[in-house]
């Protein structure tokens, strides 16, 4: 029986994690959950369903406390960080955004195994995170990185030549231009069902940029050995090329449960965690290069990653502001990446070469966010 802590329990990853646990009560025991608390009814229902000992929330703490006598409710901006420190067998970090960095560092500091879905932790604070992590302490949950992790087991680390990260291409892959795209258009992902922010990030291909930076840190590979390829069917989740010329892929229908269950139950596979490919029907799997003129986000992310230091954190923070503005109707779709590029260009020359701690990350992010906000006014539709 593994004691599990779920951060971001009411989000897409958190909800699916709890479904896996509900299906496997003999294997997993939830001891703590955390979330923003914007949906107190769901938090209360989850806490009762899994008889958790601890709940962490930012908002609605009093309502939740009254509904859950006997449960220790931790509240405030650092609630998820405190919950991440609770000793357990595995912490799932399903928080969206770089606010997940503090909890990631806290889980690692406590010696907990971390099943990491929060890619922004590695983008904003990759060196900090990897410096703190012991070998094998982080198990990737992001489907591409889970696929690379699984495929890399086919050879030795020094036999890996290249990591190939697949991208669906999002809903606008075949669109002539990116003018006049509405929020609801951008939220219609062709293959994956995910939270709003990651869905928008998939439509701009920012998500793939973030994932290249994530892969660089997780697998300690130079950027020149990480490639993105468009694979619209989202069945091959990523590939690893070995130095003998062989490429190993991991494939399963697009569903996060396989990757979540693999990380939670590592090193054993969890039976029936996702439905397998149905070979009784025809399949066409296609692969094509990224159109980096139409989707400049990947090249921009790669540039930020190669410069390193604070620049990936700047890239991500500017994007978080721009995506929120787009969802709120204050920015056009096309302008999301323009805002990110403008902020990166402004801060690149003087951006710190190293980030020493969480305070350094927060300071640079605050700067990037305020500069992004200034561009919102300039680019308002
Ligand atoms: Mg992914």
Coordinates of C-alpha atoms and ligand atoms in Angstrom, one line a residue:
X1 CA 0.0 0.0 0.0
X2 CA 1.4 3.4 -1.0
X3 CA 0.6 6.6 0.8
X4 CA -0.1 9.2 -1.8
X5 CA -0.3 13.0 -1.6
X6 CA -2.1 14.8 -4.5
X7 CA -1.3 18.4 -5.2
X8 CA -3.8 20.1 -7.5
X9 CA -6.5 17.5 -6.7
X10 CA -9.4 19.3 -8.4
X11 CA -7.5 19.9 -11.7
X12 CA -7.5 17.5 -14.6
X13 CA -4.4 15.5 -13.5
X14 CA -5.6 15.5 -9.8
X15 CA -9.1 14.2 -10.7
X16 CA -7.7 11.5 -12.9
X17 CA -5.2 10.5 -10.2
X18 CA -8.0 10.1 -7.7
X19 CA -9.9 8.0 -10.2
X20 CA -6.9 5.6 -10.5
X21 CA -6.7 5.4 -6.8
X22 CA -10.4 4.7 -6.4
X23 CA -10.0 1.8 -8.9
X24 CA -7.1 0.4 -6.9
X25 CA -7.9 0.8 -3.2
X26 CA -5.6 -2.1 -2.3
X27 CA -2.6 -0.3 -3.8
X28 CA -3.0 3.4 -2.8
X29 CA -4.1 5.4 0.2
X30 CA -4.5 9.2 -0.2
X31 CA -3.3 10.9 2.9
X32 CA -3.5 14.5 1.8
X33 CA -4.8 16.7 -1.1
X34 CA -4.3 20.3 -2.0
X35 CA -5.8 22.7 -4.5
X36 CA -6.5 26.4 -4.9
X37 CA -9.9 25.8 -3.2
X38 CA -12.0 27.6 -5.8
X39 CA -14.3 24.6 -5.9
X40 CA -14.8 23.9 -2.2
X41 CA -17.6 21.3 -2.8
X42 CA -15.3 19.2 -4.9
X43 CA -12.5 19.5 -2.3
X44 CA -14.9 18.4 0.5
X45 CA -16.2 15.5 -1.6
X46 CA -12.7 14.3 -2.4
X47 CA -11.5 14.6 1.2
X48 CA -14.5 12.6 2.4
X49 CA -14.3 10.0 -0.4
X50 CA -10.7 9.2 0.4
X51 CA -10.7 9.9 4.2
X52 CA -7.7 12.1 3.9
X53 CA -5.9 13.4 7.0
X54 CA -4.8 16.8 5.5
X55 CA -6.3 19.3 3.1
X56 CA -4.4 22.3 1.8
X57 CA -6.2 25.2 0.1
X58 CA -5.6 28.9 -0.7
X59 CA -9.3 29.9 -0.7
X60 CA -12.5 28.9 1.1
X61 CA -10.6 27.4 4.1
X62 CA -13.4 28.1 6.7
X63 CA -16.1 26.5 4.6
X64 CA -13.9 23.4 4.1
X65 CA -12.8 23.3 7.7
X66 CA -16.4 23.3 8.9
X67 CA -17.4 20.5 6.5
X68 CA -14.5 18.3 7.5
X69 CA -14.2 17.9 11.3
X70 CA -11.2 15.8 12.2
X71 CA -9.3 16.8 9.0
X72 CA -6.4 19.2 9.4
X73 CA -7.0 22.0 6.9
X74 CA -3.9 24.1 6.0
X75 CA -4.6 27.4 4.3
X76 CA -2.7 30.2 2.7
X77 CA -0.5 30.8 -0.3
X78 CA 2.0 28.1 0.8
X79 CA -0.6 25.4 1.6
X80 CA 0.5 23.1 -1.3
X81 CA 4.1 23.5 -0.2
X82 CA 3.3 22.4 3.3
X83 CA 1.2 19.5 2.0
X84 CA 4.1 18.5 -0.3
X85 CA 6.4 18.1 2.8
X86 CA 4.2 15.4 4.4
X87 CA 6.1 12.1 4.4
X88 CA 4.6 9.7 2.0
X89 CA 5.5 7.2 -0.7
X90 CA 4.7 9.4 -3.7
X91 CA 3.6 13.0 -4.2
X92 CA 1.7 13.8 -7.4
X93 CA 2.2 17.4 -8.5
X94 CA -0.7 18.2 -10.8
X95 CA -0.7 21.9 -10.2
X96 CA -0.7 24.1 -13.3
X97 CA 1.7 27.0 -13.6
X98 CA 5.0 27.9 -12.0
X99 CA 3.3 28.2 -8.6
X100 CA 4.0 24.5 -8.6
X101 CA 7.7 25.1 -8.2
X102 CA 7.6 25.7 -4.4
X103 CA 5.7 22.4 -3.8
X104 CA 8.1 20.5 -6.1
X105 CA 11.1 21.7 -4.2
X106 CA 9.4 21.0 -0.8
X107 CA 8.5 17.4 -1.9
X108 CA 12.1 16.7 -3.0
X109 CA 13.5 18.3 0.2
X110 CA 11.4 15.9 2.3
X111 CA 12.8 13.0 0.4
X112 CA 9.4 12.1 -1.1
X113 CA 9.3 10.5 -4.6
X114 CA 7.7 13.0 -6.9
X115 CA 5.4 12.1 -9.8
X116 CA 5.7 15.4 -11.7
X117 CA 3.0 16.6 -14.0
X118 CA 3.8 20.3 -13.2
X119 CA 6.2 21.0 -16.2
X120 CA 6.5 24.7 -15.2
X121 CA 8.5 23.6 -12.1
X122 CA 11.3 22.5 -14.5
X123 CA 10.9 25.4 -16.8
X124 CA 11.0 28.1 -14.2
X125 CA 13.4 26.4 -11.8
X126 CA 15.0 23.5 -13.7
X127 CA 18.5 23.8 -12.3
X128 CA 17.2 24.3 -8.7
X129 CA 14.9 21.3 -9.0
X130 CA 17.5 19.0 -10.6
X131 CA 20.1 20.1 -8.1
X132 CA 17.8 19.1 -5.2
X133 CA 16.5 15.8 -6.8
X134 CA 18.3 12.6 -6.0
X135 CA 18.7 10.2 -9.0
X136 CA 15.3 8.5 -9.6
X137 CA 13.4 10.8 -7.2
X138 CA 11.4 12.4 -10.0
X139 CA 9.1 10.3 -12.1
X140 CA 7.7 12.2 -15.1
X141 CA 3.9 12.3 -15.6
X142 CA 3.8 14.5 -18.7
X143 CA 2.8 12.0 -21.4
X144 CA 5.8 12.8 -23.6
X145 CA 8.3 12.6 -20.8
X146 CA 6.7 9.4 -19.5
X147 CA 7.1 8.0 -23.0
X148 CA 10.8 9.1 -23.2
X149 CA 11.4 7.6 -19.7
X150 CA 9.8 4.3 -20.7
X151 CA 11.5 4.2 -24.1
X152 CA 14.9 5.1 -22.7
X153 CA 14.8 1.8 -20.7
X154 CA 15.6 0.0 -24.0
X155 CA 19.3 1.1 -23.8
X156 CA 21.9 2.7 -21.7
X157 CA 22.0 6.4 -21.0
X158 CA 25.2 6.9 -23.0
X159 CA 23.6 5.1 -26.0
X160 CA 20.8 7.7 -26.4
X161 CA 21.4 10.0 -29.3
X162 CA 18.2 12.0 -29.5
X163 CA 14.9 12.6 -27.8
X164 CA 11.9 13.1 -30.1
X165 CA 9.0 14.8 -28.5
X166 CA 5.7 14.4 -30.3
X167 CA 3.1 17.2 -30.6
X168 CA -0.4 16.9 -31.9
X169 CA -0.1 20.3 -33.6
X170 CA -3.2 21.5 -31.8
X171 CA -6.5 22.6 -33.4
X172 CA -4.8 25.1 -35.8
X173 CA -2.2 22.9 -37.4
X174 CA -3.8 23.1 -40.9
X175 CA -5.2 26.6 -40.6
X176 CA -3.8 29.2 -43.1
X177 CA -3.2 31.8 -40.5
X178 CA -3.9 32.4 -36.8
X179 CA -6.1 35.6 -37.1
X180 CA -9.5 35.8 -35.5
X181 CA -9.3 32.7 -33.3
X182 CA -11.8 32.7 -30.4
X183 CA -11.2 31.2 -26.9
X184 CA -13.7 28.4 -27.6
X185 CA -11.9 27.5 -30.9
X186 CA -8.6 27.3 -29.0
X187 CA -10.2 25.1 -26.3
X188 CA -11.2 22.5 -28.8
X189 CA -8.2 20.2 -28.7
X190 CA -8.4 17.6 -31.5
X191 CA -7.1 14.6 -29.4
X192 CA -6.5 15.5 -25.7
X193 CA -8.9 16.4 -23.0
X194 CA -6.9 18.7 -20.6
X195 CA -7.2 21.8 -18.4
X196 CA -7.8 25.2 -20.1
X197 CA -4.2 26.6 -19.8
X198 CA -2.4 23.5 -21.2
X199 CA -5.0 23.3 -24.0
X200 CA -4.3 26.9 -25.0
X201 CA -0.6 26.2 -24.7
X202 CA -1.1 23.3 -27.0
X203 CA -2.8 25.5 -29.6
X204 CA 0.1 28.0 -29.6
X205 CA 2.7 25.1 -29.4
X206 CA 4.1 27.0 -26.3
X207 CA 3.3 23.7 -24.5
X208 CA 5.8 21.9 -26.7
X209 CA 8.4 24.5 -26.1
X210 CA 7.9 24.1 -22.3
X211 CA 8.2 20.3 -22.8
X212 CA 11.5 20.6 -24.6
X213 CA 12.9 22.6 -21.7
X214 CA 11.3 20.0 -19.3
X215 CA 13.0 17.2 -21.3
X216 CA 16.4 18.9 -21.2
X217 CA 16.3 19.0 -17.4
X218 CA 14.7 15.7 -16.7
X219 CA 17.0 13.7 -19.0
X220 CA 20.0 16.0 -18.8
X221 CA 20.2 16.2 -22.6
X222 CA 21.6 19.2 -24.6
X223 CA 18.9 21.0 -26.6
X224 CA 20.7 20.1 -29.8
X225 CA 19.7 16.5 -29.1
X226 CA 16.0 17.2 -28.5
X227 CA 13.6 17.5 -31.4
X228 CA 9.8 18.1 -31.8
X229 CA 7.8 16.4 -34.4
X230 CA 4.1 16.8 -35.3
X231 CA 2.1 13.6 -34.9
X232 CA -1.6 14.6 -35.1
X233 CA -3.0 11.3 -33.8
X234 CA -1.3 11.6 -30.4
X235 CA -0.8 7.9 -30.1
X236 CA 3.0 7.8 -30.2
X237 CA 3.7 9.8 -27.1
X238 CA 7.4 10.4 -27.8
X239 CA 10.5 8.5 -29.0
X240 CA 14.1 7.9 -28.1
X241 CA 16.8 7.4 -30.8
X242 CA 19.7 5.3 -29.9
X243 CA 23.2 5.6 -31.3
X244 CA 22.9 2.4 -33.3
X245 CA 20.2 4.1 -35.4
X246 CA 17.2 2.4 -33.7
X247 CA 14.3 4.4 -32.5
X248 CA 12.0 3.2 -29.6
X249 CA 8.5 4.6 -29.2
X250 CA 5.9 4.4 -26.5
X251 CA 2.3 4.3 -27.9
X252 CA -1.2 4.2 -26.3
X253 CA -4.5 6.1 -27.1
X254 CA -4.4 9.7 -25.9
X255 CA -5.4 9.5 -22.2
X256 CA -3.3 10.7 -19.3
X257 CA -4.2 7.8 -17.0
X258 CA -1.5 5.5 -18.4
X259 CA 1.2 8.0 -17.7
X260 CA -0.2 8.9 -14.2
X261 CA -0.5 5.3 -13.2
X262 CA 2.9 4.4 -14.5
X263 CA 4.5 7.2 -12.4
X264 CA 2.4 6.3 -9.3
X265 CA 3.2 2.6 -9.4
X266 CA 6.8 2.8 -10.7
X267 CA 8.7 0.6 -11.2
X268 CA 5.8 -1.9 -11.7
X269 CA 3.2 -1.3 -14.4
X270 CA -0.4 -1.0 -13.2
X271 CA -2.6 -3.5 -15.0
X272 CA -5.3 -2.0 -17.2
X273 CA -4.4 1.6 -16.4
X274 CA -5.3 2.7 -19.9
X275 CA -7.1 1.1 -22.9
X276 CA -4.6 -0.4 -25.4
X277 CA -4.6 0.3 -29.1
X278 CA -7.3 -1.6 -31.0
X279 CA -5.6 -3.5 -33.8
X280 CA -8.9 -4.7 -35.3
X281 CA -9.4 -1.3 -37.0
X282 CA -7.1 0.5 -39.4
X283 CA -4.7 3.1 -38.1
X284 CA -2.8 5.8 -39.9
X285 CA 0.0 7.4 -37.8
X286 CA 1.6 10.3 -39.5
X287 CA 4.6 12.5 -38.6
X288 CA 5.6 15.8 -40.1
X289 CA 8.1 18.6 -39.2
X290 CA 6.9 21.6 -37.2
X291 CA 6.0 24.7 -39.2
X292 CA 8.1 27.1 -37.1
X293 CA 7.1 30.2 -39.2
X294 CA 3.4 29.7 -38.3
X295 CA 4.2 28.5 -34.8
X296 CA 7.4 30.3 -33.5
X297 CA 6.9 29.2 -29.9
X298 CA 9.1 26.2 -30.1
X299 CA 12.1 28.0 -31.5
X300 CA 11.6 30.8 -28.9
X301 CA 11.5 28.2 -26.1
X302 CA 14.5 26.5 -27.4
X303 CA 16.4 29.8 -27.6
X304 CA 15.4 30.6 -23.9
X305 CA 16.5 27.1 -22.8
X306 CA 19.9 27.4 -24.5
X307 CA 20.6 30.8 -22.9
X308 CA 19.3 29.3 -19.7
X309 CA 19.5 31.1 -16.3
X310 CA 16.4 33.1 -15.8
X311 CA 15.2 33.2 -19.4
X312 CA 13.0 30.1 -19.3
X313 CA 11.2 31.4 -16.2
X314 CA 10.7 34.7 -18.0
X315 CA 9.3 32.9 -21.1
X316 CA 6.9 30.9 -18.9
X317 CA 5.7 33.8 -16.7
X318 CA 5.1 36.1 -19.7
X319 CA 3.1 33.2 -21.3
X320 CA 1.0 32.7 -18.1
X321 CA 0.0 36.4 -18.2
X322 CA -0.7 36.3 -22.0
X323 CA -2.8 33.1 -21.8
X324 CA -4.9 34.5 -18.9
X325 CA -5.5 37.7 -20.9
X326 CA -6.5 35.7 -24.0
X327 CA -9.0 33.6 -21.9
X328 CA -10.3 36.8 -20.5
X329 CA -10.8 38.4 -23.9
X330 CA -8.1 41.0 -23.5
X331 CA -5.6 39.6 -26.1
X332 CA -5.9 38.0 -29.5
X333 CA -4.7 34.4 -29.9
X334 CA -1.9 35.4 -32.2
X335 CA -0.6 38.0 -29.8
X336 CA 0.0 35.4 -27.0
X337 CA 3.4 34.4 -28.5
X338 CA 4.1 38.0 -29.6
X339 CA 3.8 39.1 -25.9
X340 CA 6.1 36.3 -24.8
X341 CA 8.7 37.1 -27.5
X342 CA 8.6 40.8 -26.7
X343 CA 9.2 40.2 -22.9
X344 CA 12.0 37.7 -23.7
X345 CA 13.6 40.3 -26.0
X346 CA 13.4 43.0 -23.4
X347 CA 14.8 41.0 -20.5
X348 CA 17.2 38.7 -22.3
X349 CA 20.4 40.9 -22.2
X350 CA 20.3 41.5 -18.4
X351 CA 18.6 38.4 -17.2
X352 CA 20.4 36.6 -14.4
X353 CA 22.6 33.7 -15.5
X354 CA 21.7 31.6 -12.4
X355 CA 18.7 31.5 -10.1
X356 CA 19.8 30.7 -6.5
X357 CA 16.5 30.1 -4.9
X358 CA 12.7 30.4 -5.1
X359 CA 13.0 34.1 -4.2
X360 CA 15.2 34.7 -7.2
X361 CA 12.6 32.9 -9.4
X362 CA 9.7 34.9 -7.9
X363 CA 11.5 38.2 -8.5
X364 CA 12.3 37.6 -12.1
X365 CA 8.8 36.3 -12.7
X366 CA 7.3 39.4 -11.2
X367 CA 9.4 41.5 -13.6
X368 CA 8.3 39.4 -16.6
X369 CA 4.6 39.5 -15.5
X370 CA 4.6 43.3 -15.2
X371 CA 6.3 43.7 -18.6
X372 CA 3.8 41.3 -20.1
X373 CA 1.0 43.3 -18.7
X374 CA 2.4 46.4 -20.3
X375 CA 2.3 44.7 -23.7
X376 CA -1.3 43.6 -23.1
X377 CA -2.3 47.3 -23.1
X378 CA -0.3 47.9 -26.3
X379 CA -1.8 44.9 -28.1
X380 CA -5.4 45.0 -26.7
X381 CA -7.9 44.0 -29.5
Ligands
LIG1 MG1 2.5 16.8 -22.5

